[in-house]
mmCIF file of C-alpha atoms in Angstrom:
data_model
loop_
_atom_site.group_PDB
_atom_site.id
_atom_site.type_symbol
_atom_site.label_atom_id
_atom_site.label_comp_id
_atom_site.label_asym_id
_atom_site.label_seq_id
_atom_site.Cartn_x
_atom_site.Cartn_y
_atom_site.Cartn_z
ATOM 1 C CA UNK B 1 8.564 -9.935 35.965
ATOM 2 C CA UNK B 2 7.732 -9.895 39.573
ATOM 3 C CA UNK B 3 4.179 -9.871 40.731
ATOM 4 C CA UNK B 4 4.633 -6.195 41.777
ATOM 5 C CA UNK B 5 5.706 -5.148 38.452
ATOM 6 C CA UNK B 6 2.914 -4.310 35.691
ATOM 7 C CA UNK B 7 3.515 -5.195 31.815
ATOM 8 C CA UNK B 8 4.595 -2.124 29.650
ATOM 9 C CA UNK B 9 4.114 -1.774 25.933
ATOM 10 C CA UNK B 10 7.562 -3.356 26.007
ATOM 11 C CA UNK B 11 6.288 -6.306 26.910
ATOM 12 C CA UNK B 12 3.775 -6.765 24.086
ATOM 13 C CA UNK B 13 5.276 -8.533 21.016
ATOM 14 C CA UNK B 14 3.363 -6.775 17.917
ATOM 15 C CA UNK B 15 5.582 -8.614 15.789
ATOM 16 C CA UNK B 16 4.330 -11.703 16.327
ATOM 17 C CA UNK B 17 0.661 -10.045 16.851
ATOM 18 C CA UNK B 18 0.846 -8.643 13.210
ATOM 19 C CA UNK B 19 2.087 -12.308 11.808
ATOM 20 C CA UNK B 20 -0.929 -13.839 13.586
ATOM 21 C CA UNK B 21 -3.321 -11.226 12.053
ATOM 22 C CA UNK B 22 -2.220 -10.846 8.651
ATOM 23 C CA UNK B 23 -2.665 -14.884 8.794
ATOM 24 C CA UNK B 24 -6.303 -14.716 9.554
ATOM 25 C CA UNK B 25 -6.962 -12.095 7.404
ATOM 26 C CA UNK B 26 -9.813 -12.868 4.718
ATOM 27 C CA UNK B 27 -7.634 -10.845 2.307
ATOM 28 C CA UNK B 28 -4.193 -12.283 1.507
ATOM 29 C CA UNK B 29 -1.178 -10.016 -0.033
ATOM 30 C CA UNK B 30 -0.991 -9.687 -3.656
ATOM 31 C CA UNK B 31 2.121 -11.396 -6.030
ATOM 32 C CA UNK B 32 3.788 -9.944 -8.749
ATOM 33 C CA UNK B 33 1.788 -11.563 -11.371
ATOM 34 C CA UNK B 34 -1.829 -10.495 -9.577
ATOM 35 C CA UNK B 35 -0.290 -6.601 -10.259
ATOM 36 C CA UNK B 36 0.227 -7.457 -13.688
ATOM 37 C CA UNK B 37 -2.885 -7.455 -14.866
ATOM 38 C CA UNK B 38 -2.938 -3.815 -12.909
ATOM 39 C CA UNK B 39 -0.115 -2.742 -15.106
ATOM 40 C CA UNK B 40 -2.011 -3.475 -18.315
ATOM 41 C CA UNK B 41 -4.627 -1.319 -17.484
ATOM 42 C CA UNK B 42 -2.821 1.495 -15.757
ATOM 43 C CA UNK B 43 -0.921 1.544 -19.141
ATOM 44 C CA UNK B 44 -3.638 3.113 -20.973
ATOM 45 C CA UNK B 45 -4.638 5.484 -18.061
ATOM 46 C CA UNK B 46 -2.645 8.689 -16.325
ATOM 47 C CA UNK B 47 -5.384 8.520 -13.603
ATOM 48 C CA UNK B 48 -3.326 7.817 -10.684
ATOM 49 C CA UNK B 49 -1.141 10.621 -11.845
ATOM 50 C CA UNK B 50 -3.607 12.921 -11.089
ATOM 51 C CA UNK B 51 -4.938 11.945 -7.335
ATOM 52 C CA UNK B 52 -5.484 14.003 -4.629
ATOM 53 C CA UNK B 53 -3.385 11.113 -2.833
ATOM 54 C CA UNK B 54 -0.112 12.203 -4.448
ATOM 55 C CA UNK B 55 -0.540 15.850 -3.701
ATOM 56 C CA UNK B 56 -1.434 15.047 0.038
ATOM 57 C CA UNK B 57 1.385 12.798 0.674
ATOM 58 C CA UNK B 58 3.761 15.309 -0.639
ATOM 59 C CA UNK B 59 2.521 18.307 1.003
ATOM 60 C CA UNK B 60 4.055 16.124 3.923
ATOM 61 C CA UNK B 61 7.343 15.596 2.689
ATOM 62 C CA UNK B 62 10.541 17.710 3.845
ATOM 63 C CA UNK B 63 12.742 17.676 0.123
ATOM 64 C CA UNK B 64 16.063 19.206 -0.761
ATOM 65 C CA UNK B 65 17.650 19.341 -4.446
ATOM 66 C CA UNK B 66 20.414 17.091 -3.235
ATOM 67 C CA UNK B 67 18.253 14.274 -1.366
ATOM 68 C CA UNK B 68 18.004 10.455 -2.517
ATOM 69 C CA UNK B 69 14.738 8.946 -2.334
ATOM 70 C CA UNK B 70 13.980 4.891 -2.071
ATOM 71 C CA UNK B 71 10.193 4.163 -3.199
ATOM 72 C CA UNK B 72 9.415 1.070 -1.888
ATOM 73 C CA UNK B 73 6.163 -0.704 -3.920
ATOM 74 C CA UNK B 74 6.236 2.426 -6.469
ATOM 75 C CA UNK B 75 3.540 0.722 -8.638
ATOM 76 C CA UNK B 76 3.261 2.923 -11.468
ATOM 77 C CA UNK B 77 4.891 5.266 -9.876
ATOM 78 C CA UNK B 78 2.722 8.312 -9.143
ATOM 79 C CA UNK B 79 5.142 9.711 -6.338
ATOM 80 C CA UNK B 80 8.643 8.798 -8.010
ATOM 81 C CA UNK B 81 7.598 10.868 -10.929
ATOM 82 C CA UNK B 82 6.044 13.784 -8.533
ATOM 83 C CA UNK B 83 9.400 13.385 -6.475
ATOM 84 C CA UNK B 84 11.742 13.238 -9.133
ATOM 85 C CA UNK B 85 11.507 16.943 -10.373
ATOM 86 C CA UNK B 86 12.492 18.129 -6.533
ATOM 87 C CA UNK B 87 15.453 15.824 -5.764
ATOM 88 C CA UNK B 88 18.037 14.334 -7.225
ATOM 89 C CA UNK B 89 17.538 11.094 -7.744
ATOM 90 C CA UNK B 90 14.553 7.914 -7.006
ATOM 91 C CA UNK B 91 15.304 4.905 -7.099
ATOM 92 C CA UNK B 92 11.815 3.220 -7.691
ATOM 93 C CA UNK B 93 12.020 -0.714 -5.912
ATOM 94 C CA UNK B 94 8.791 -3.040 -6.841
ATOM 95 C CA UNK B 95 8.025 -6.697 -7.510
ATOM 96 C CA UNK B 96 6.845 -5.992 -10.633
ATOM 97 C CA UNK B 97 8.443 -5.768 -13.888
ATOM 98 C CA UNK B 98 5.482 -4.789 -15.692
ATOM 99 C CA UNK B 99 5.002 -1.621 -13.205
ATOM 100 C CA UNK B 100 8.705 -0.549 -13.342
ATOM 101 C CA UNK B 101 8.495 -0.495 -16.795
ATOM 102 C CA UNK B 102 5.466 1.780 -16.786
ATOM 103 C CA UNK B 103 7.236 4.133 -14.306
ATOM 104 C CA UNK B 104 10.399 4.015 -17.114
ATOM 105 C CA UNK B 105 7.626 4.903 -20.057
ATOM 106 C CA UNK B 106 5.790 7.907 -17.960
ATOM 107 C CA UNK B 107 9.537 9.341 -16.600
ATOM 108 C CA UNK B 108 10.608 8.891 -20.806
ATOM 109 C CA UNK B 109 7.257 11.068 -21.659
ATOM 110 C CA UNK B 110 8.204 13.515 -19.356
ATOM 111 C CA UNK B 111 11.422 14.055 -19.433
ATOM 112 C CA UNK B 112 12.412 12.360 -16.462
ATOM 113 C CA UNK B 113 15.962 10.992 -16.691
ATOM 114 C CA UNK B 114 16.806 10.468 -12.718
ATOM 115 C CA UNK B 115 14.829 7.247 -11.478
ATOM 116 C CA UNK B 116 16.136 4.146 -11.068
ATOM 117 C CA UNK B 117 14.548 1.240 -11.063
ATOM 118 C CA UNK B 118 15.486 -1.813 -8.988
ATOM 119 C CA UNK B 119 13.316 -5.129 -9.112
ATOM 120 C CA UNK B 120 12.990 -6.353 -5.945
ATOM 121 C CA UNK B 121 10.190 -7.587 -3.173
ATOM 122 C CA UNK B 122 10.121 -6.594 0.528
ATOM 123 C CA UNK B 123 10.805 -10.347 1.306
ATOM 124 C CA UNK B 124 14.159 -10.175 -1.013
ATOM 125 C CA UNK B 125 17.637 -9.798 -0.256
ATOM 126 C CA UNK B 126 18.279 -5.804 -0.200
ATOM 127 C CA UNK B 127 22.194 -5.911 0.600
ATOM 128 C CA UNK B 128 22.500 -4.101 -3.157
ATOM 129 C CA UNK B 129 19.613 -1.834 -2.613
ATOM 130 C CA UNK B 130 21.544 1.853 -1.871
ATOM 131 C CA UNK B 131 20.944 3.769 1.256
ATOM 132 C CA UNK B 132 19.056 7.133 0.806
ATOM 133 C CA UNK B 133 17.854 9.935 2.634
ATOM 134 C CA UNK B 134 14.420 9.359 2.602
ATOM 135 C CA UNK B 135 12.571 6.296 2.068
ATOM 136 C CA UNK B 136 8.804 5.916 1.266
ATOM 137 C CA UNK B 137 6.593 3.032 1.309
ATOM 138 C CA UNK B 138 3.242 4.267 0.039
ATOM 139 C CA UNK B 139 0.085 2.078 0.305
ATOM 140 C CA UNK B 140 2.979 -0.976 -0.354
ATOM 141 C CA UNK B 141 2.890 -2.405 3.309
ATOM 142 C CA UNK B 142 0.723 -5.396 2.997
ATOM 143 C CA UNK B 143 3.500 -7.863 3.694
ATOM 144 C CA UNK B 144 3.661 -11.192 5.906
ATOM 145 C CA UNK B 145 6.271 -9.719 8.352
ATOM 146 C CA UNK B 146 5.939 -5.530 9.353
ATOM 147 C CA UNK B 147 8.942 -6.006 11.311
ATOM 148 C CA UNK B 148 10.895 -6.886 8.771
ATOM 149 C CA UNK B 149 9.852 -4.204 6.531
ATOM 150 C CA UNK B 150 10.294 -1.580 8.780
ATOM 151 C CA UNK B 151 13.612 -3.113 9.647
ATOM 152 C CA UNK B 152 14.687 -2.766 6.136
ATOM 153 C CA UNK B 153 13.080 0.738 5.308
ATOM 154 C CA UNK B 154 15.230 2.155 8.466
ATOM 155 C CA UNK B 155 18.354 0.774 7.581
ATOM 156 C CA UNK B 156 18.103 2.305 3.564
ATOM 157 C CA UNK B 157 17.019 6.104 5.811
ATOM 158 C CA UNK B 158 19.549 8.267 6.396
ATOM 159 C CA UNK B 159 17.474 11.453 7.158
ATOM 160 C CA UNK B 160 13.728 10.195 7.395
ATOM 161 C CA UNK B 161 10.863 7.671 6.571
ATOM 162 C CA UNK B 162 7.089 8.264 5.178
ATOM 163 C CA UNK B 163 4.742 5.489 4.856
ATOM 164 C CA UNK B 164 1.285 5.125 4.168
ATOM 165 C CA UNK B 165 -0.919 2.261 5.622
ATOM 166 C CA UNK B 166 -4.404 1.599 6.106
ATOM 167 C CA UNK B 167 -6.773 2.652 8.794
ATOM 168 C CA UNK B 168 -10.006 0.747 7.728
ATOM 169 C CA UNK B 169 -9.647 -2.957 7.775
ATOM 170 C CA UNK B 170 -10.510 -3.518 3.761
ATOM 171 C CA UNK B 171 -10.220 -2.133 0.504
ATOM 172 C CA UNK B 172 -13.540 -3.643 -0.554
ATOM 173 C CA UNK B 173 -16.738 -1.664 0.615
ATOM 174 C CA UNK B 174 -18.382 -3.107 3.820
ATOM 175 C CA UNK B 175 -21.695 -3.365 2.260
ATOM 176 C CA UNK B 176 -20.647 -5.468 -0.462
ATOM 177 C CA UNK B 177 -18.036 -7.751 2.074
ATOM 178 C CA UNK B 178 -21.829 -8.565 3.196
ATOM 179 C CA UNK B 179 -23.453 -9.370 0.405
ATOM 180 C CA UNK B 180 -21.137 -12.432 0.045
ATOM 181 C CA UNK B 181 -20.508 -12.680 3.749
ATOM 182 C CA UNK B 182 -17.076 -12.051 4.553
ATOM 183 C CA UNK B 183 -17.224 -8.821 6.326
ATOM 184 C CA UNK B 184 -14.360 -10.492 9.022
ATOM 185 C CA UNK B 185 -10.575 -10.290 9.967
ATOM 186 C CA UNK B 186 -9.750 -8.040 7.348
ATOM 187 C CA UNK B 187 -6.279 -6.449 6.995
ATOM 188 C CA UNK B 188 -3.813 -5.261 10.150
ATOM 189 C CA UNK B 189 -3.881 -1.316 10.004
ATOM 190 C CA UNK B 190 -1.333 1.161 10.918
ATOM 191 C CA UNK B 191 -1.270 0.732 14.912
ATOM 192 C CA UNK B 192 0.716 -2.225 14.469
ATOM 193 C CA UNK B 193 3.368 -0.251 12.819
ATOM 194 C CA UNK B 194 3.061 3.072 15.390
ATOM 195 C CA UNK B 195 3.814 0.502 18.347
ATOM 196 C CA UNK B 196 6.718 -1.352 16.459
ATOM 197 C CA UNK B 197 8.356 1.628 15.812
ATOM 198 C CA UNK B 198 7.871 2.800 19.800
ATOM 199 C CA UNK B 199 9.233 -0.107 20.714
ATOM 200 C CA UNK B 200 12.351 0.283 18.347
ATOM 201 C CA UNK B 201 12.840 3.747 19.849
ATOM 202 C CA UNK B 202 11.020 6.256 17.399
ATOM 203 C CA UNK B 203 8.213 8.789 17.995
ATOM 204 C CA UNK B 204 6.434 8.702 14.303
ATOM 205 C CA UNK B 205 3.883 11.452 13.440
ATOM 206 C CA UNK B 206 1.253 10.661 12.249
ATOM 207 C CA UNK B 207 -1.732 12.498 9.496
ATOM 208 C CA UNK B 208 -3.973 11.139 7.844
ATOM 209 C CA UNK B 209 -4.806 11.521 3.948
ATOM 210 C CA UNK B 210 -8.376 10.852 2.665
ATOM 211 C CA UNK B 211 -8.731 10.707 -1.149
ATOM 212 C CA UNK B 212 -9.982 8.640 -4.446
ATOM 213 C CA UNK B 213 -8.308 5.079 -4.073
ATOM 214 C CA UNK B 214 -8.806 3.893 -7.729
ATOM 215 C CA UNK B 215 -5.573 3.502 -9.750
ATOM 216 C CA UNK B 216 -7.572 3.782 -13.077
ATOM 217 C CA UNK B 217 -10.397 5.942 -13.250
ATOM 218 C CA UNK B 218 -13.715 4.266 -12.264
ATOM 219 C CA UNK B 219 -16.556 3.261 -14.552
ATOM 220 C CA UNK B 220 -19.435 1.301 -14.358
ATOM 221 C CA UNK B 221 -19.241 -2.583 -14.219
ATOM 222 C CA UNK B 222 -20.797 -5.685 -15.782
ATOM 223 C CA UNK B 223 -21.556 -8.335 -13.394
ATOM 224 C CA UNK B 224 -19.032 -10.033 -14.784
ATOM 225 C CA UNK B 225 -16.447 -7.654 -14.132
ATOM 226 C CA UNK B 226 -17.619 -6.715 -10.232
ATOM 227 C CA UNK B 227 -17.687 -10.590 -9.706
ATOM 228 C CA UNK B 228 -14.015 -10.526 -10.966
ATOM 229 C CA UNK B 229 -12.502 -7.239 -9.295
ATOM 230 C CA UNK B 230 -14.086 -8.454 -6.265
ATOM 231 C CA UNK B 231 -12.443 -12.229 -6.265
ATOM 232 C CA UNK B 232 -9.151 -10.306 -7.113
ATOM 233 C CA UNK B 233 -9.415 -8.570 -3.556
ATOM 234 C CA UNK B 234 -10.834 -11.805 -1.375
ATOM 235 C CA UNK B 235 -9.590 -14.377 -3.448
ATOM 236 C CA UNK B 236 -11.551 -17.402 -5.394
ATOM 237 C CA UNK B 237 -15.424 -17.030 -4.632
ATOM 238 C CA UNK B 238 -17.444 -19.999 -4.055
ATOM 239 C CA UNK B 239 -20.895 -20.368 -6.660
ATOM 240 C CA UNK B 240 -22.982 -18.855 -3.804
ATOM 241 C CA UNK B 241 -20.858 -15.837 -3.393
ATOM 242 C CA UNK B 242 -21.121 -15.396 -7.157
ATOM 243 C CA UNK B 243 -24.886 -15.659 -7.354
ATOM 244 C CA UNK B 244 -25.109 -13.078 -4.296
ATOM 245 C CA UNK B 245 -22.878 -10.647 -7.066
ATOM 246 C CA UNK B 246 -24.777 -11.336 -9.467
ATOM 247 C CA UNK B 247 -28.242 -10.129 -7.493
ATOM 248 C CA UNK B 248 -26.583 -7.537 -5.964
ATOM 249 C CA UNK B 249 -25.684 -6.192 -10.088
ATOM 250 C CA UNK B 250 -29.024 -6.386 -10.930
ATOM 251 C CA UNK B 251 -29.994 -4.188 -7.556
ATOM 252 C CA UNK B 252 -27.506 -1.541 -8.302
ATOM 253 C CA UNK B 253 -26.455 -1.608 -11.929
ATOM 254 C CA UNK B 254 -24.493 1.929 -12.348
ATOM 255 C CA UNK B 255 -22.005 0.383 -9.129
ATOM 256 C CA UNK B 256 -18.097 1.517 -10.022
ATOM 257 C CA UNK B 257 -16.243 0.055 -8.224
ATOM 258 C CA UNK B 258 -16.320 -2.646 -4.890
ATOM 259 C CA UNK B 259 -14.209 -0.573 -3.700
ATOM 260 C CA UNK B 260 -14.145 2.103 -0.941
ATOM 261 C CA UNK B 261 -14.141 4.845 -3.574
ATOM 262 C CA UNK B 262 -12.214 7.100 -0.903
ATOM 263 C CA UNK B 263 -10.186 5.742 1.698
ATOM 264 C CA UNK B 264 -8.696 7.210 4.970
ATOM 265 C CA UNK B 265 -4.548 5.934 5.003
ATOM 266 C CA UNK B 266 -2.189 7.127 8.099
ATOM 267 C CA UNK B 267 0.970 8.863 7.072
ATOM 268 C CA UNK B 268 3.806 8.019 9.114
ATOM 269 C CA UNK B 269 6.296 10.164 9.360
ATOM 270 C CA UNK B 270 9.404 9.386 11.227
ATOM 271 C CA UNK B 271 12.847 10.944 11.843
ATOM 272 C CA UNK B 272 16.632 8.667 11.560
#
């Protein structure tokens, strides 16, 4: 670059900014066996089959009887089994035995027979994942490299691409990211995926969906439990932090959740 010549978005390399960001970040990704324990209690719930989320993100969606759909991060697989019914197949990819076999037990009750699931991480080989029309990553995103991800959702896309990500920083309410004083770096949000994709030569739309984030339907917590759910979001809490829970119980006994109750994600929506 000359000294006459001004740096373009080009220029920038958001790859390497996400790295750097998710590395800071107070909140790490989650493994396999964290979402375990999710599984357990998602068994015993249909709540997440329900959400306004589900009905938002497909509202969205362009479908045909004949497409193939690739759910990356299914969970328990609230889309797959919304999906299913309008296509003809979903093949449901997550890291998590315990959540594929949920989405096999809810497609069985329903009558389901065409997903597929595949056991597999975003960080994993995907040379035997199949190519599909659409793929979706929904809320799934949180990953150490975004370039790779996106990488690997655009080469399994024949026709199109919808992910969600975040637009707020955290998952855990500001106010109580205060109380034990890590209200910081949280999470890297959708930009960082908007300007990757620019850069790689697509022109995503983006909406936005705002609904209930709670996988299981939320009721009110001992301090034992808000002490845990919260140090399965940050990580291990120090016996300060844990004290500061414990007061802020005692202020607000009835609380649900530490969560943001509703949360705003960015739909991306992006053409092959």
């Amino acid at each position: 670059m000359t000294d006459t010549q001004l740096p373009t978005i080009h220029d920038i390399d958001f790859a390497t900014l996400y790295k750097n960001h998710f590395q800071l970040s107070a909140r790490k990704g989650k493994t396999a066996e964290d979402w375990k324990e999710k599984a357990e209690k998602m068994q015993r719930s249909d709540f997440d089959l329900q959400s306004e989320y589900v009905k938002q993100f497909m509202a969205h969606m362009k479908l045909s009887p004949t497409d193939t759909v690739l759910d990356v991060g299914c969970g328990g697989g609230a889309l797959a089994l919304a999906i299913a019914p309008h296509v003809q197949a979903v093949y449901a990819l997550d890291f998590c035995q315990e959540m594929l076999d949920i989405v096999q037990e809810r497609a069985k009750s329903m009558n389901i027979t065409n997903i597929y699931p595949i056991l597999r991480a975003w960080e994993d080989d995907w040379d035997n994942v199949p190519e599909c029309d659409i793929c979706i990553s929904s809320r799934s995103s949180m990953v150490g490299d975004l370039d790779d991800a996106l990488n690997k959702l655009n080469q399994h896309a024949r026709k199109a691409v919808y992910m969600s990500m975040l637009v707020e920083k955290d998952f855990i309410s500001p106010e109580v990211l205060r109380v034990i004083n890590r209200d910081s770096i949280g999470f890297p949000n959708y930009m960082y995926a908007l300007n990757l994709l620019y850069q790689k030569g697509y022109f995503p739309t983006v909406n936005f969906i705002e609904s209930h984030g709670c996988l299981v339907e939320p009721k009110a917590l001992t301090a034992d439990q808000l002490i845990k759910a919260v140090s399965w979001s940050v990580g291990k809490l120090t016996e300060q932090e844990i004290k500061d829970l414990k007061l802020y119980h005692t202020a607000h006994p009835d609380i649900k959740s530490p969560y943001n109750l509703f949360r705003k994600w960015a739909l991306l929506e992006w053409s092959k």
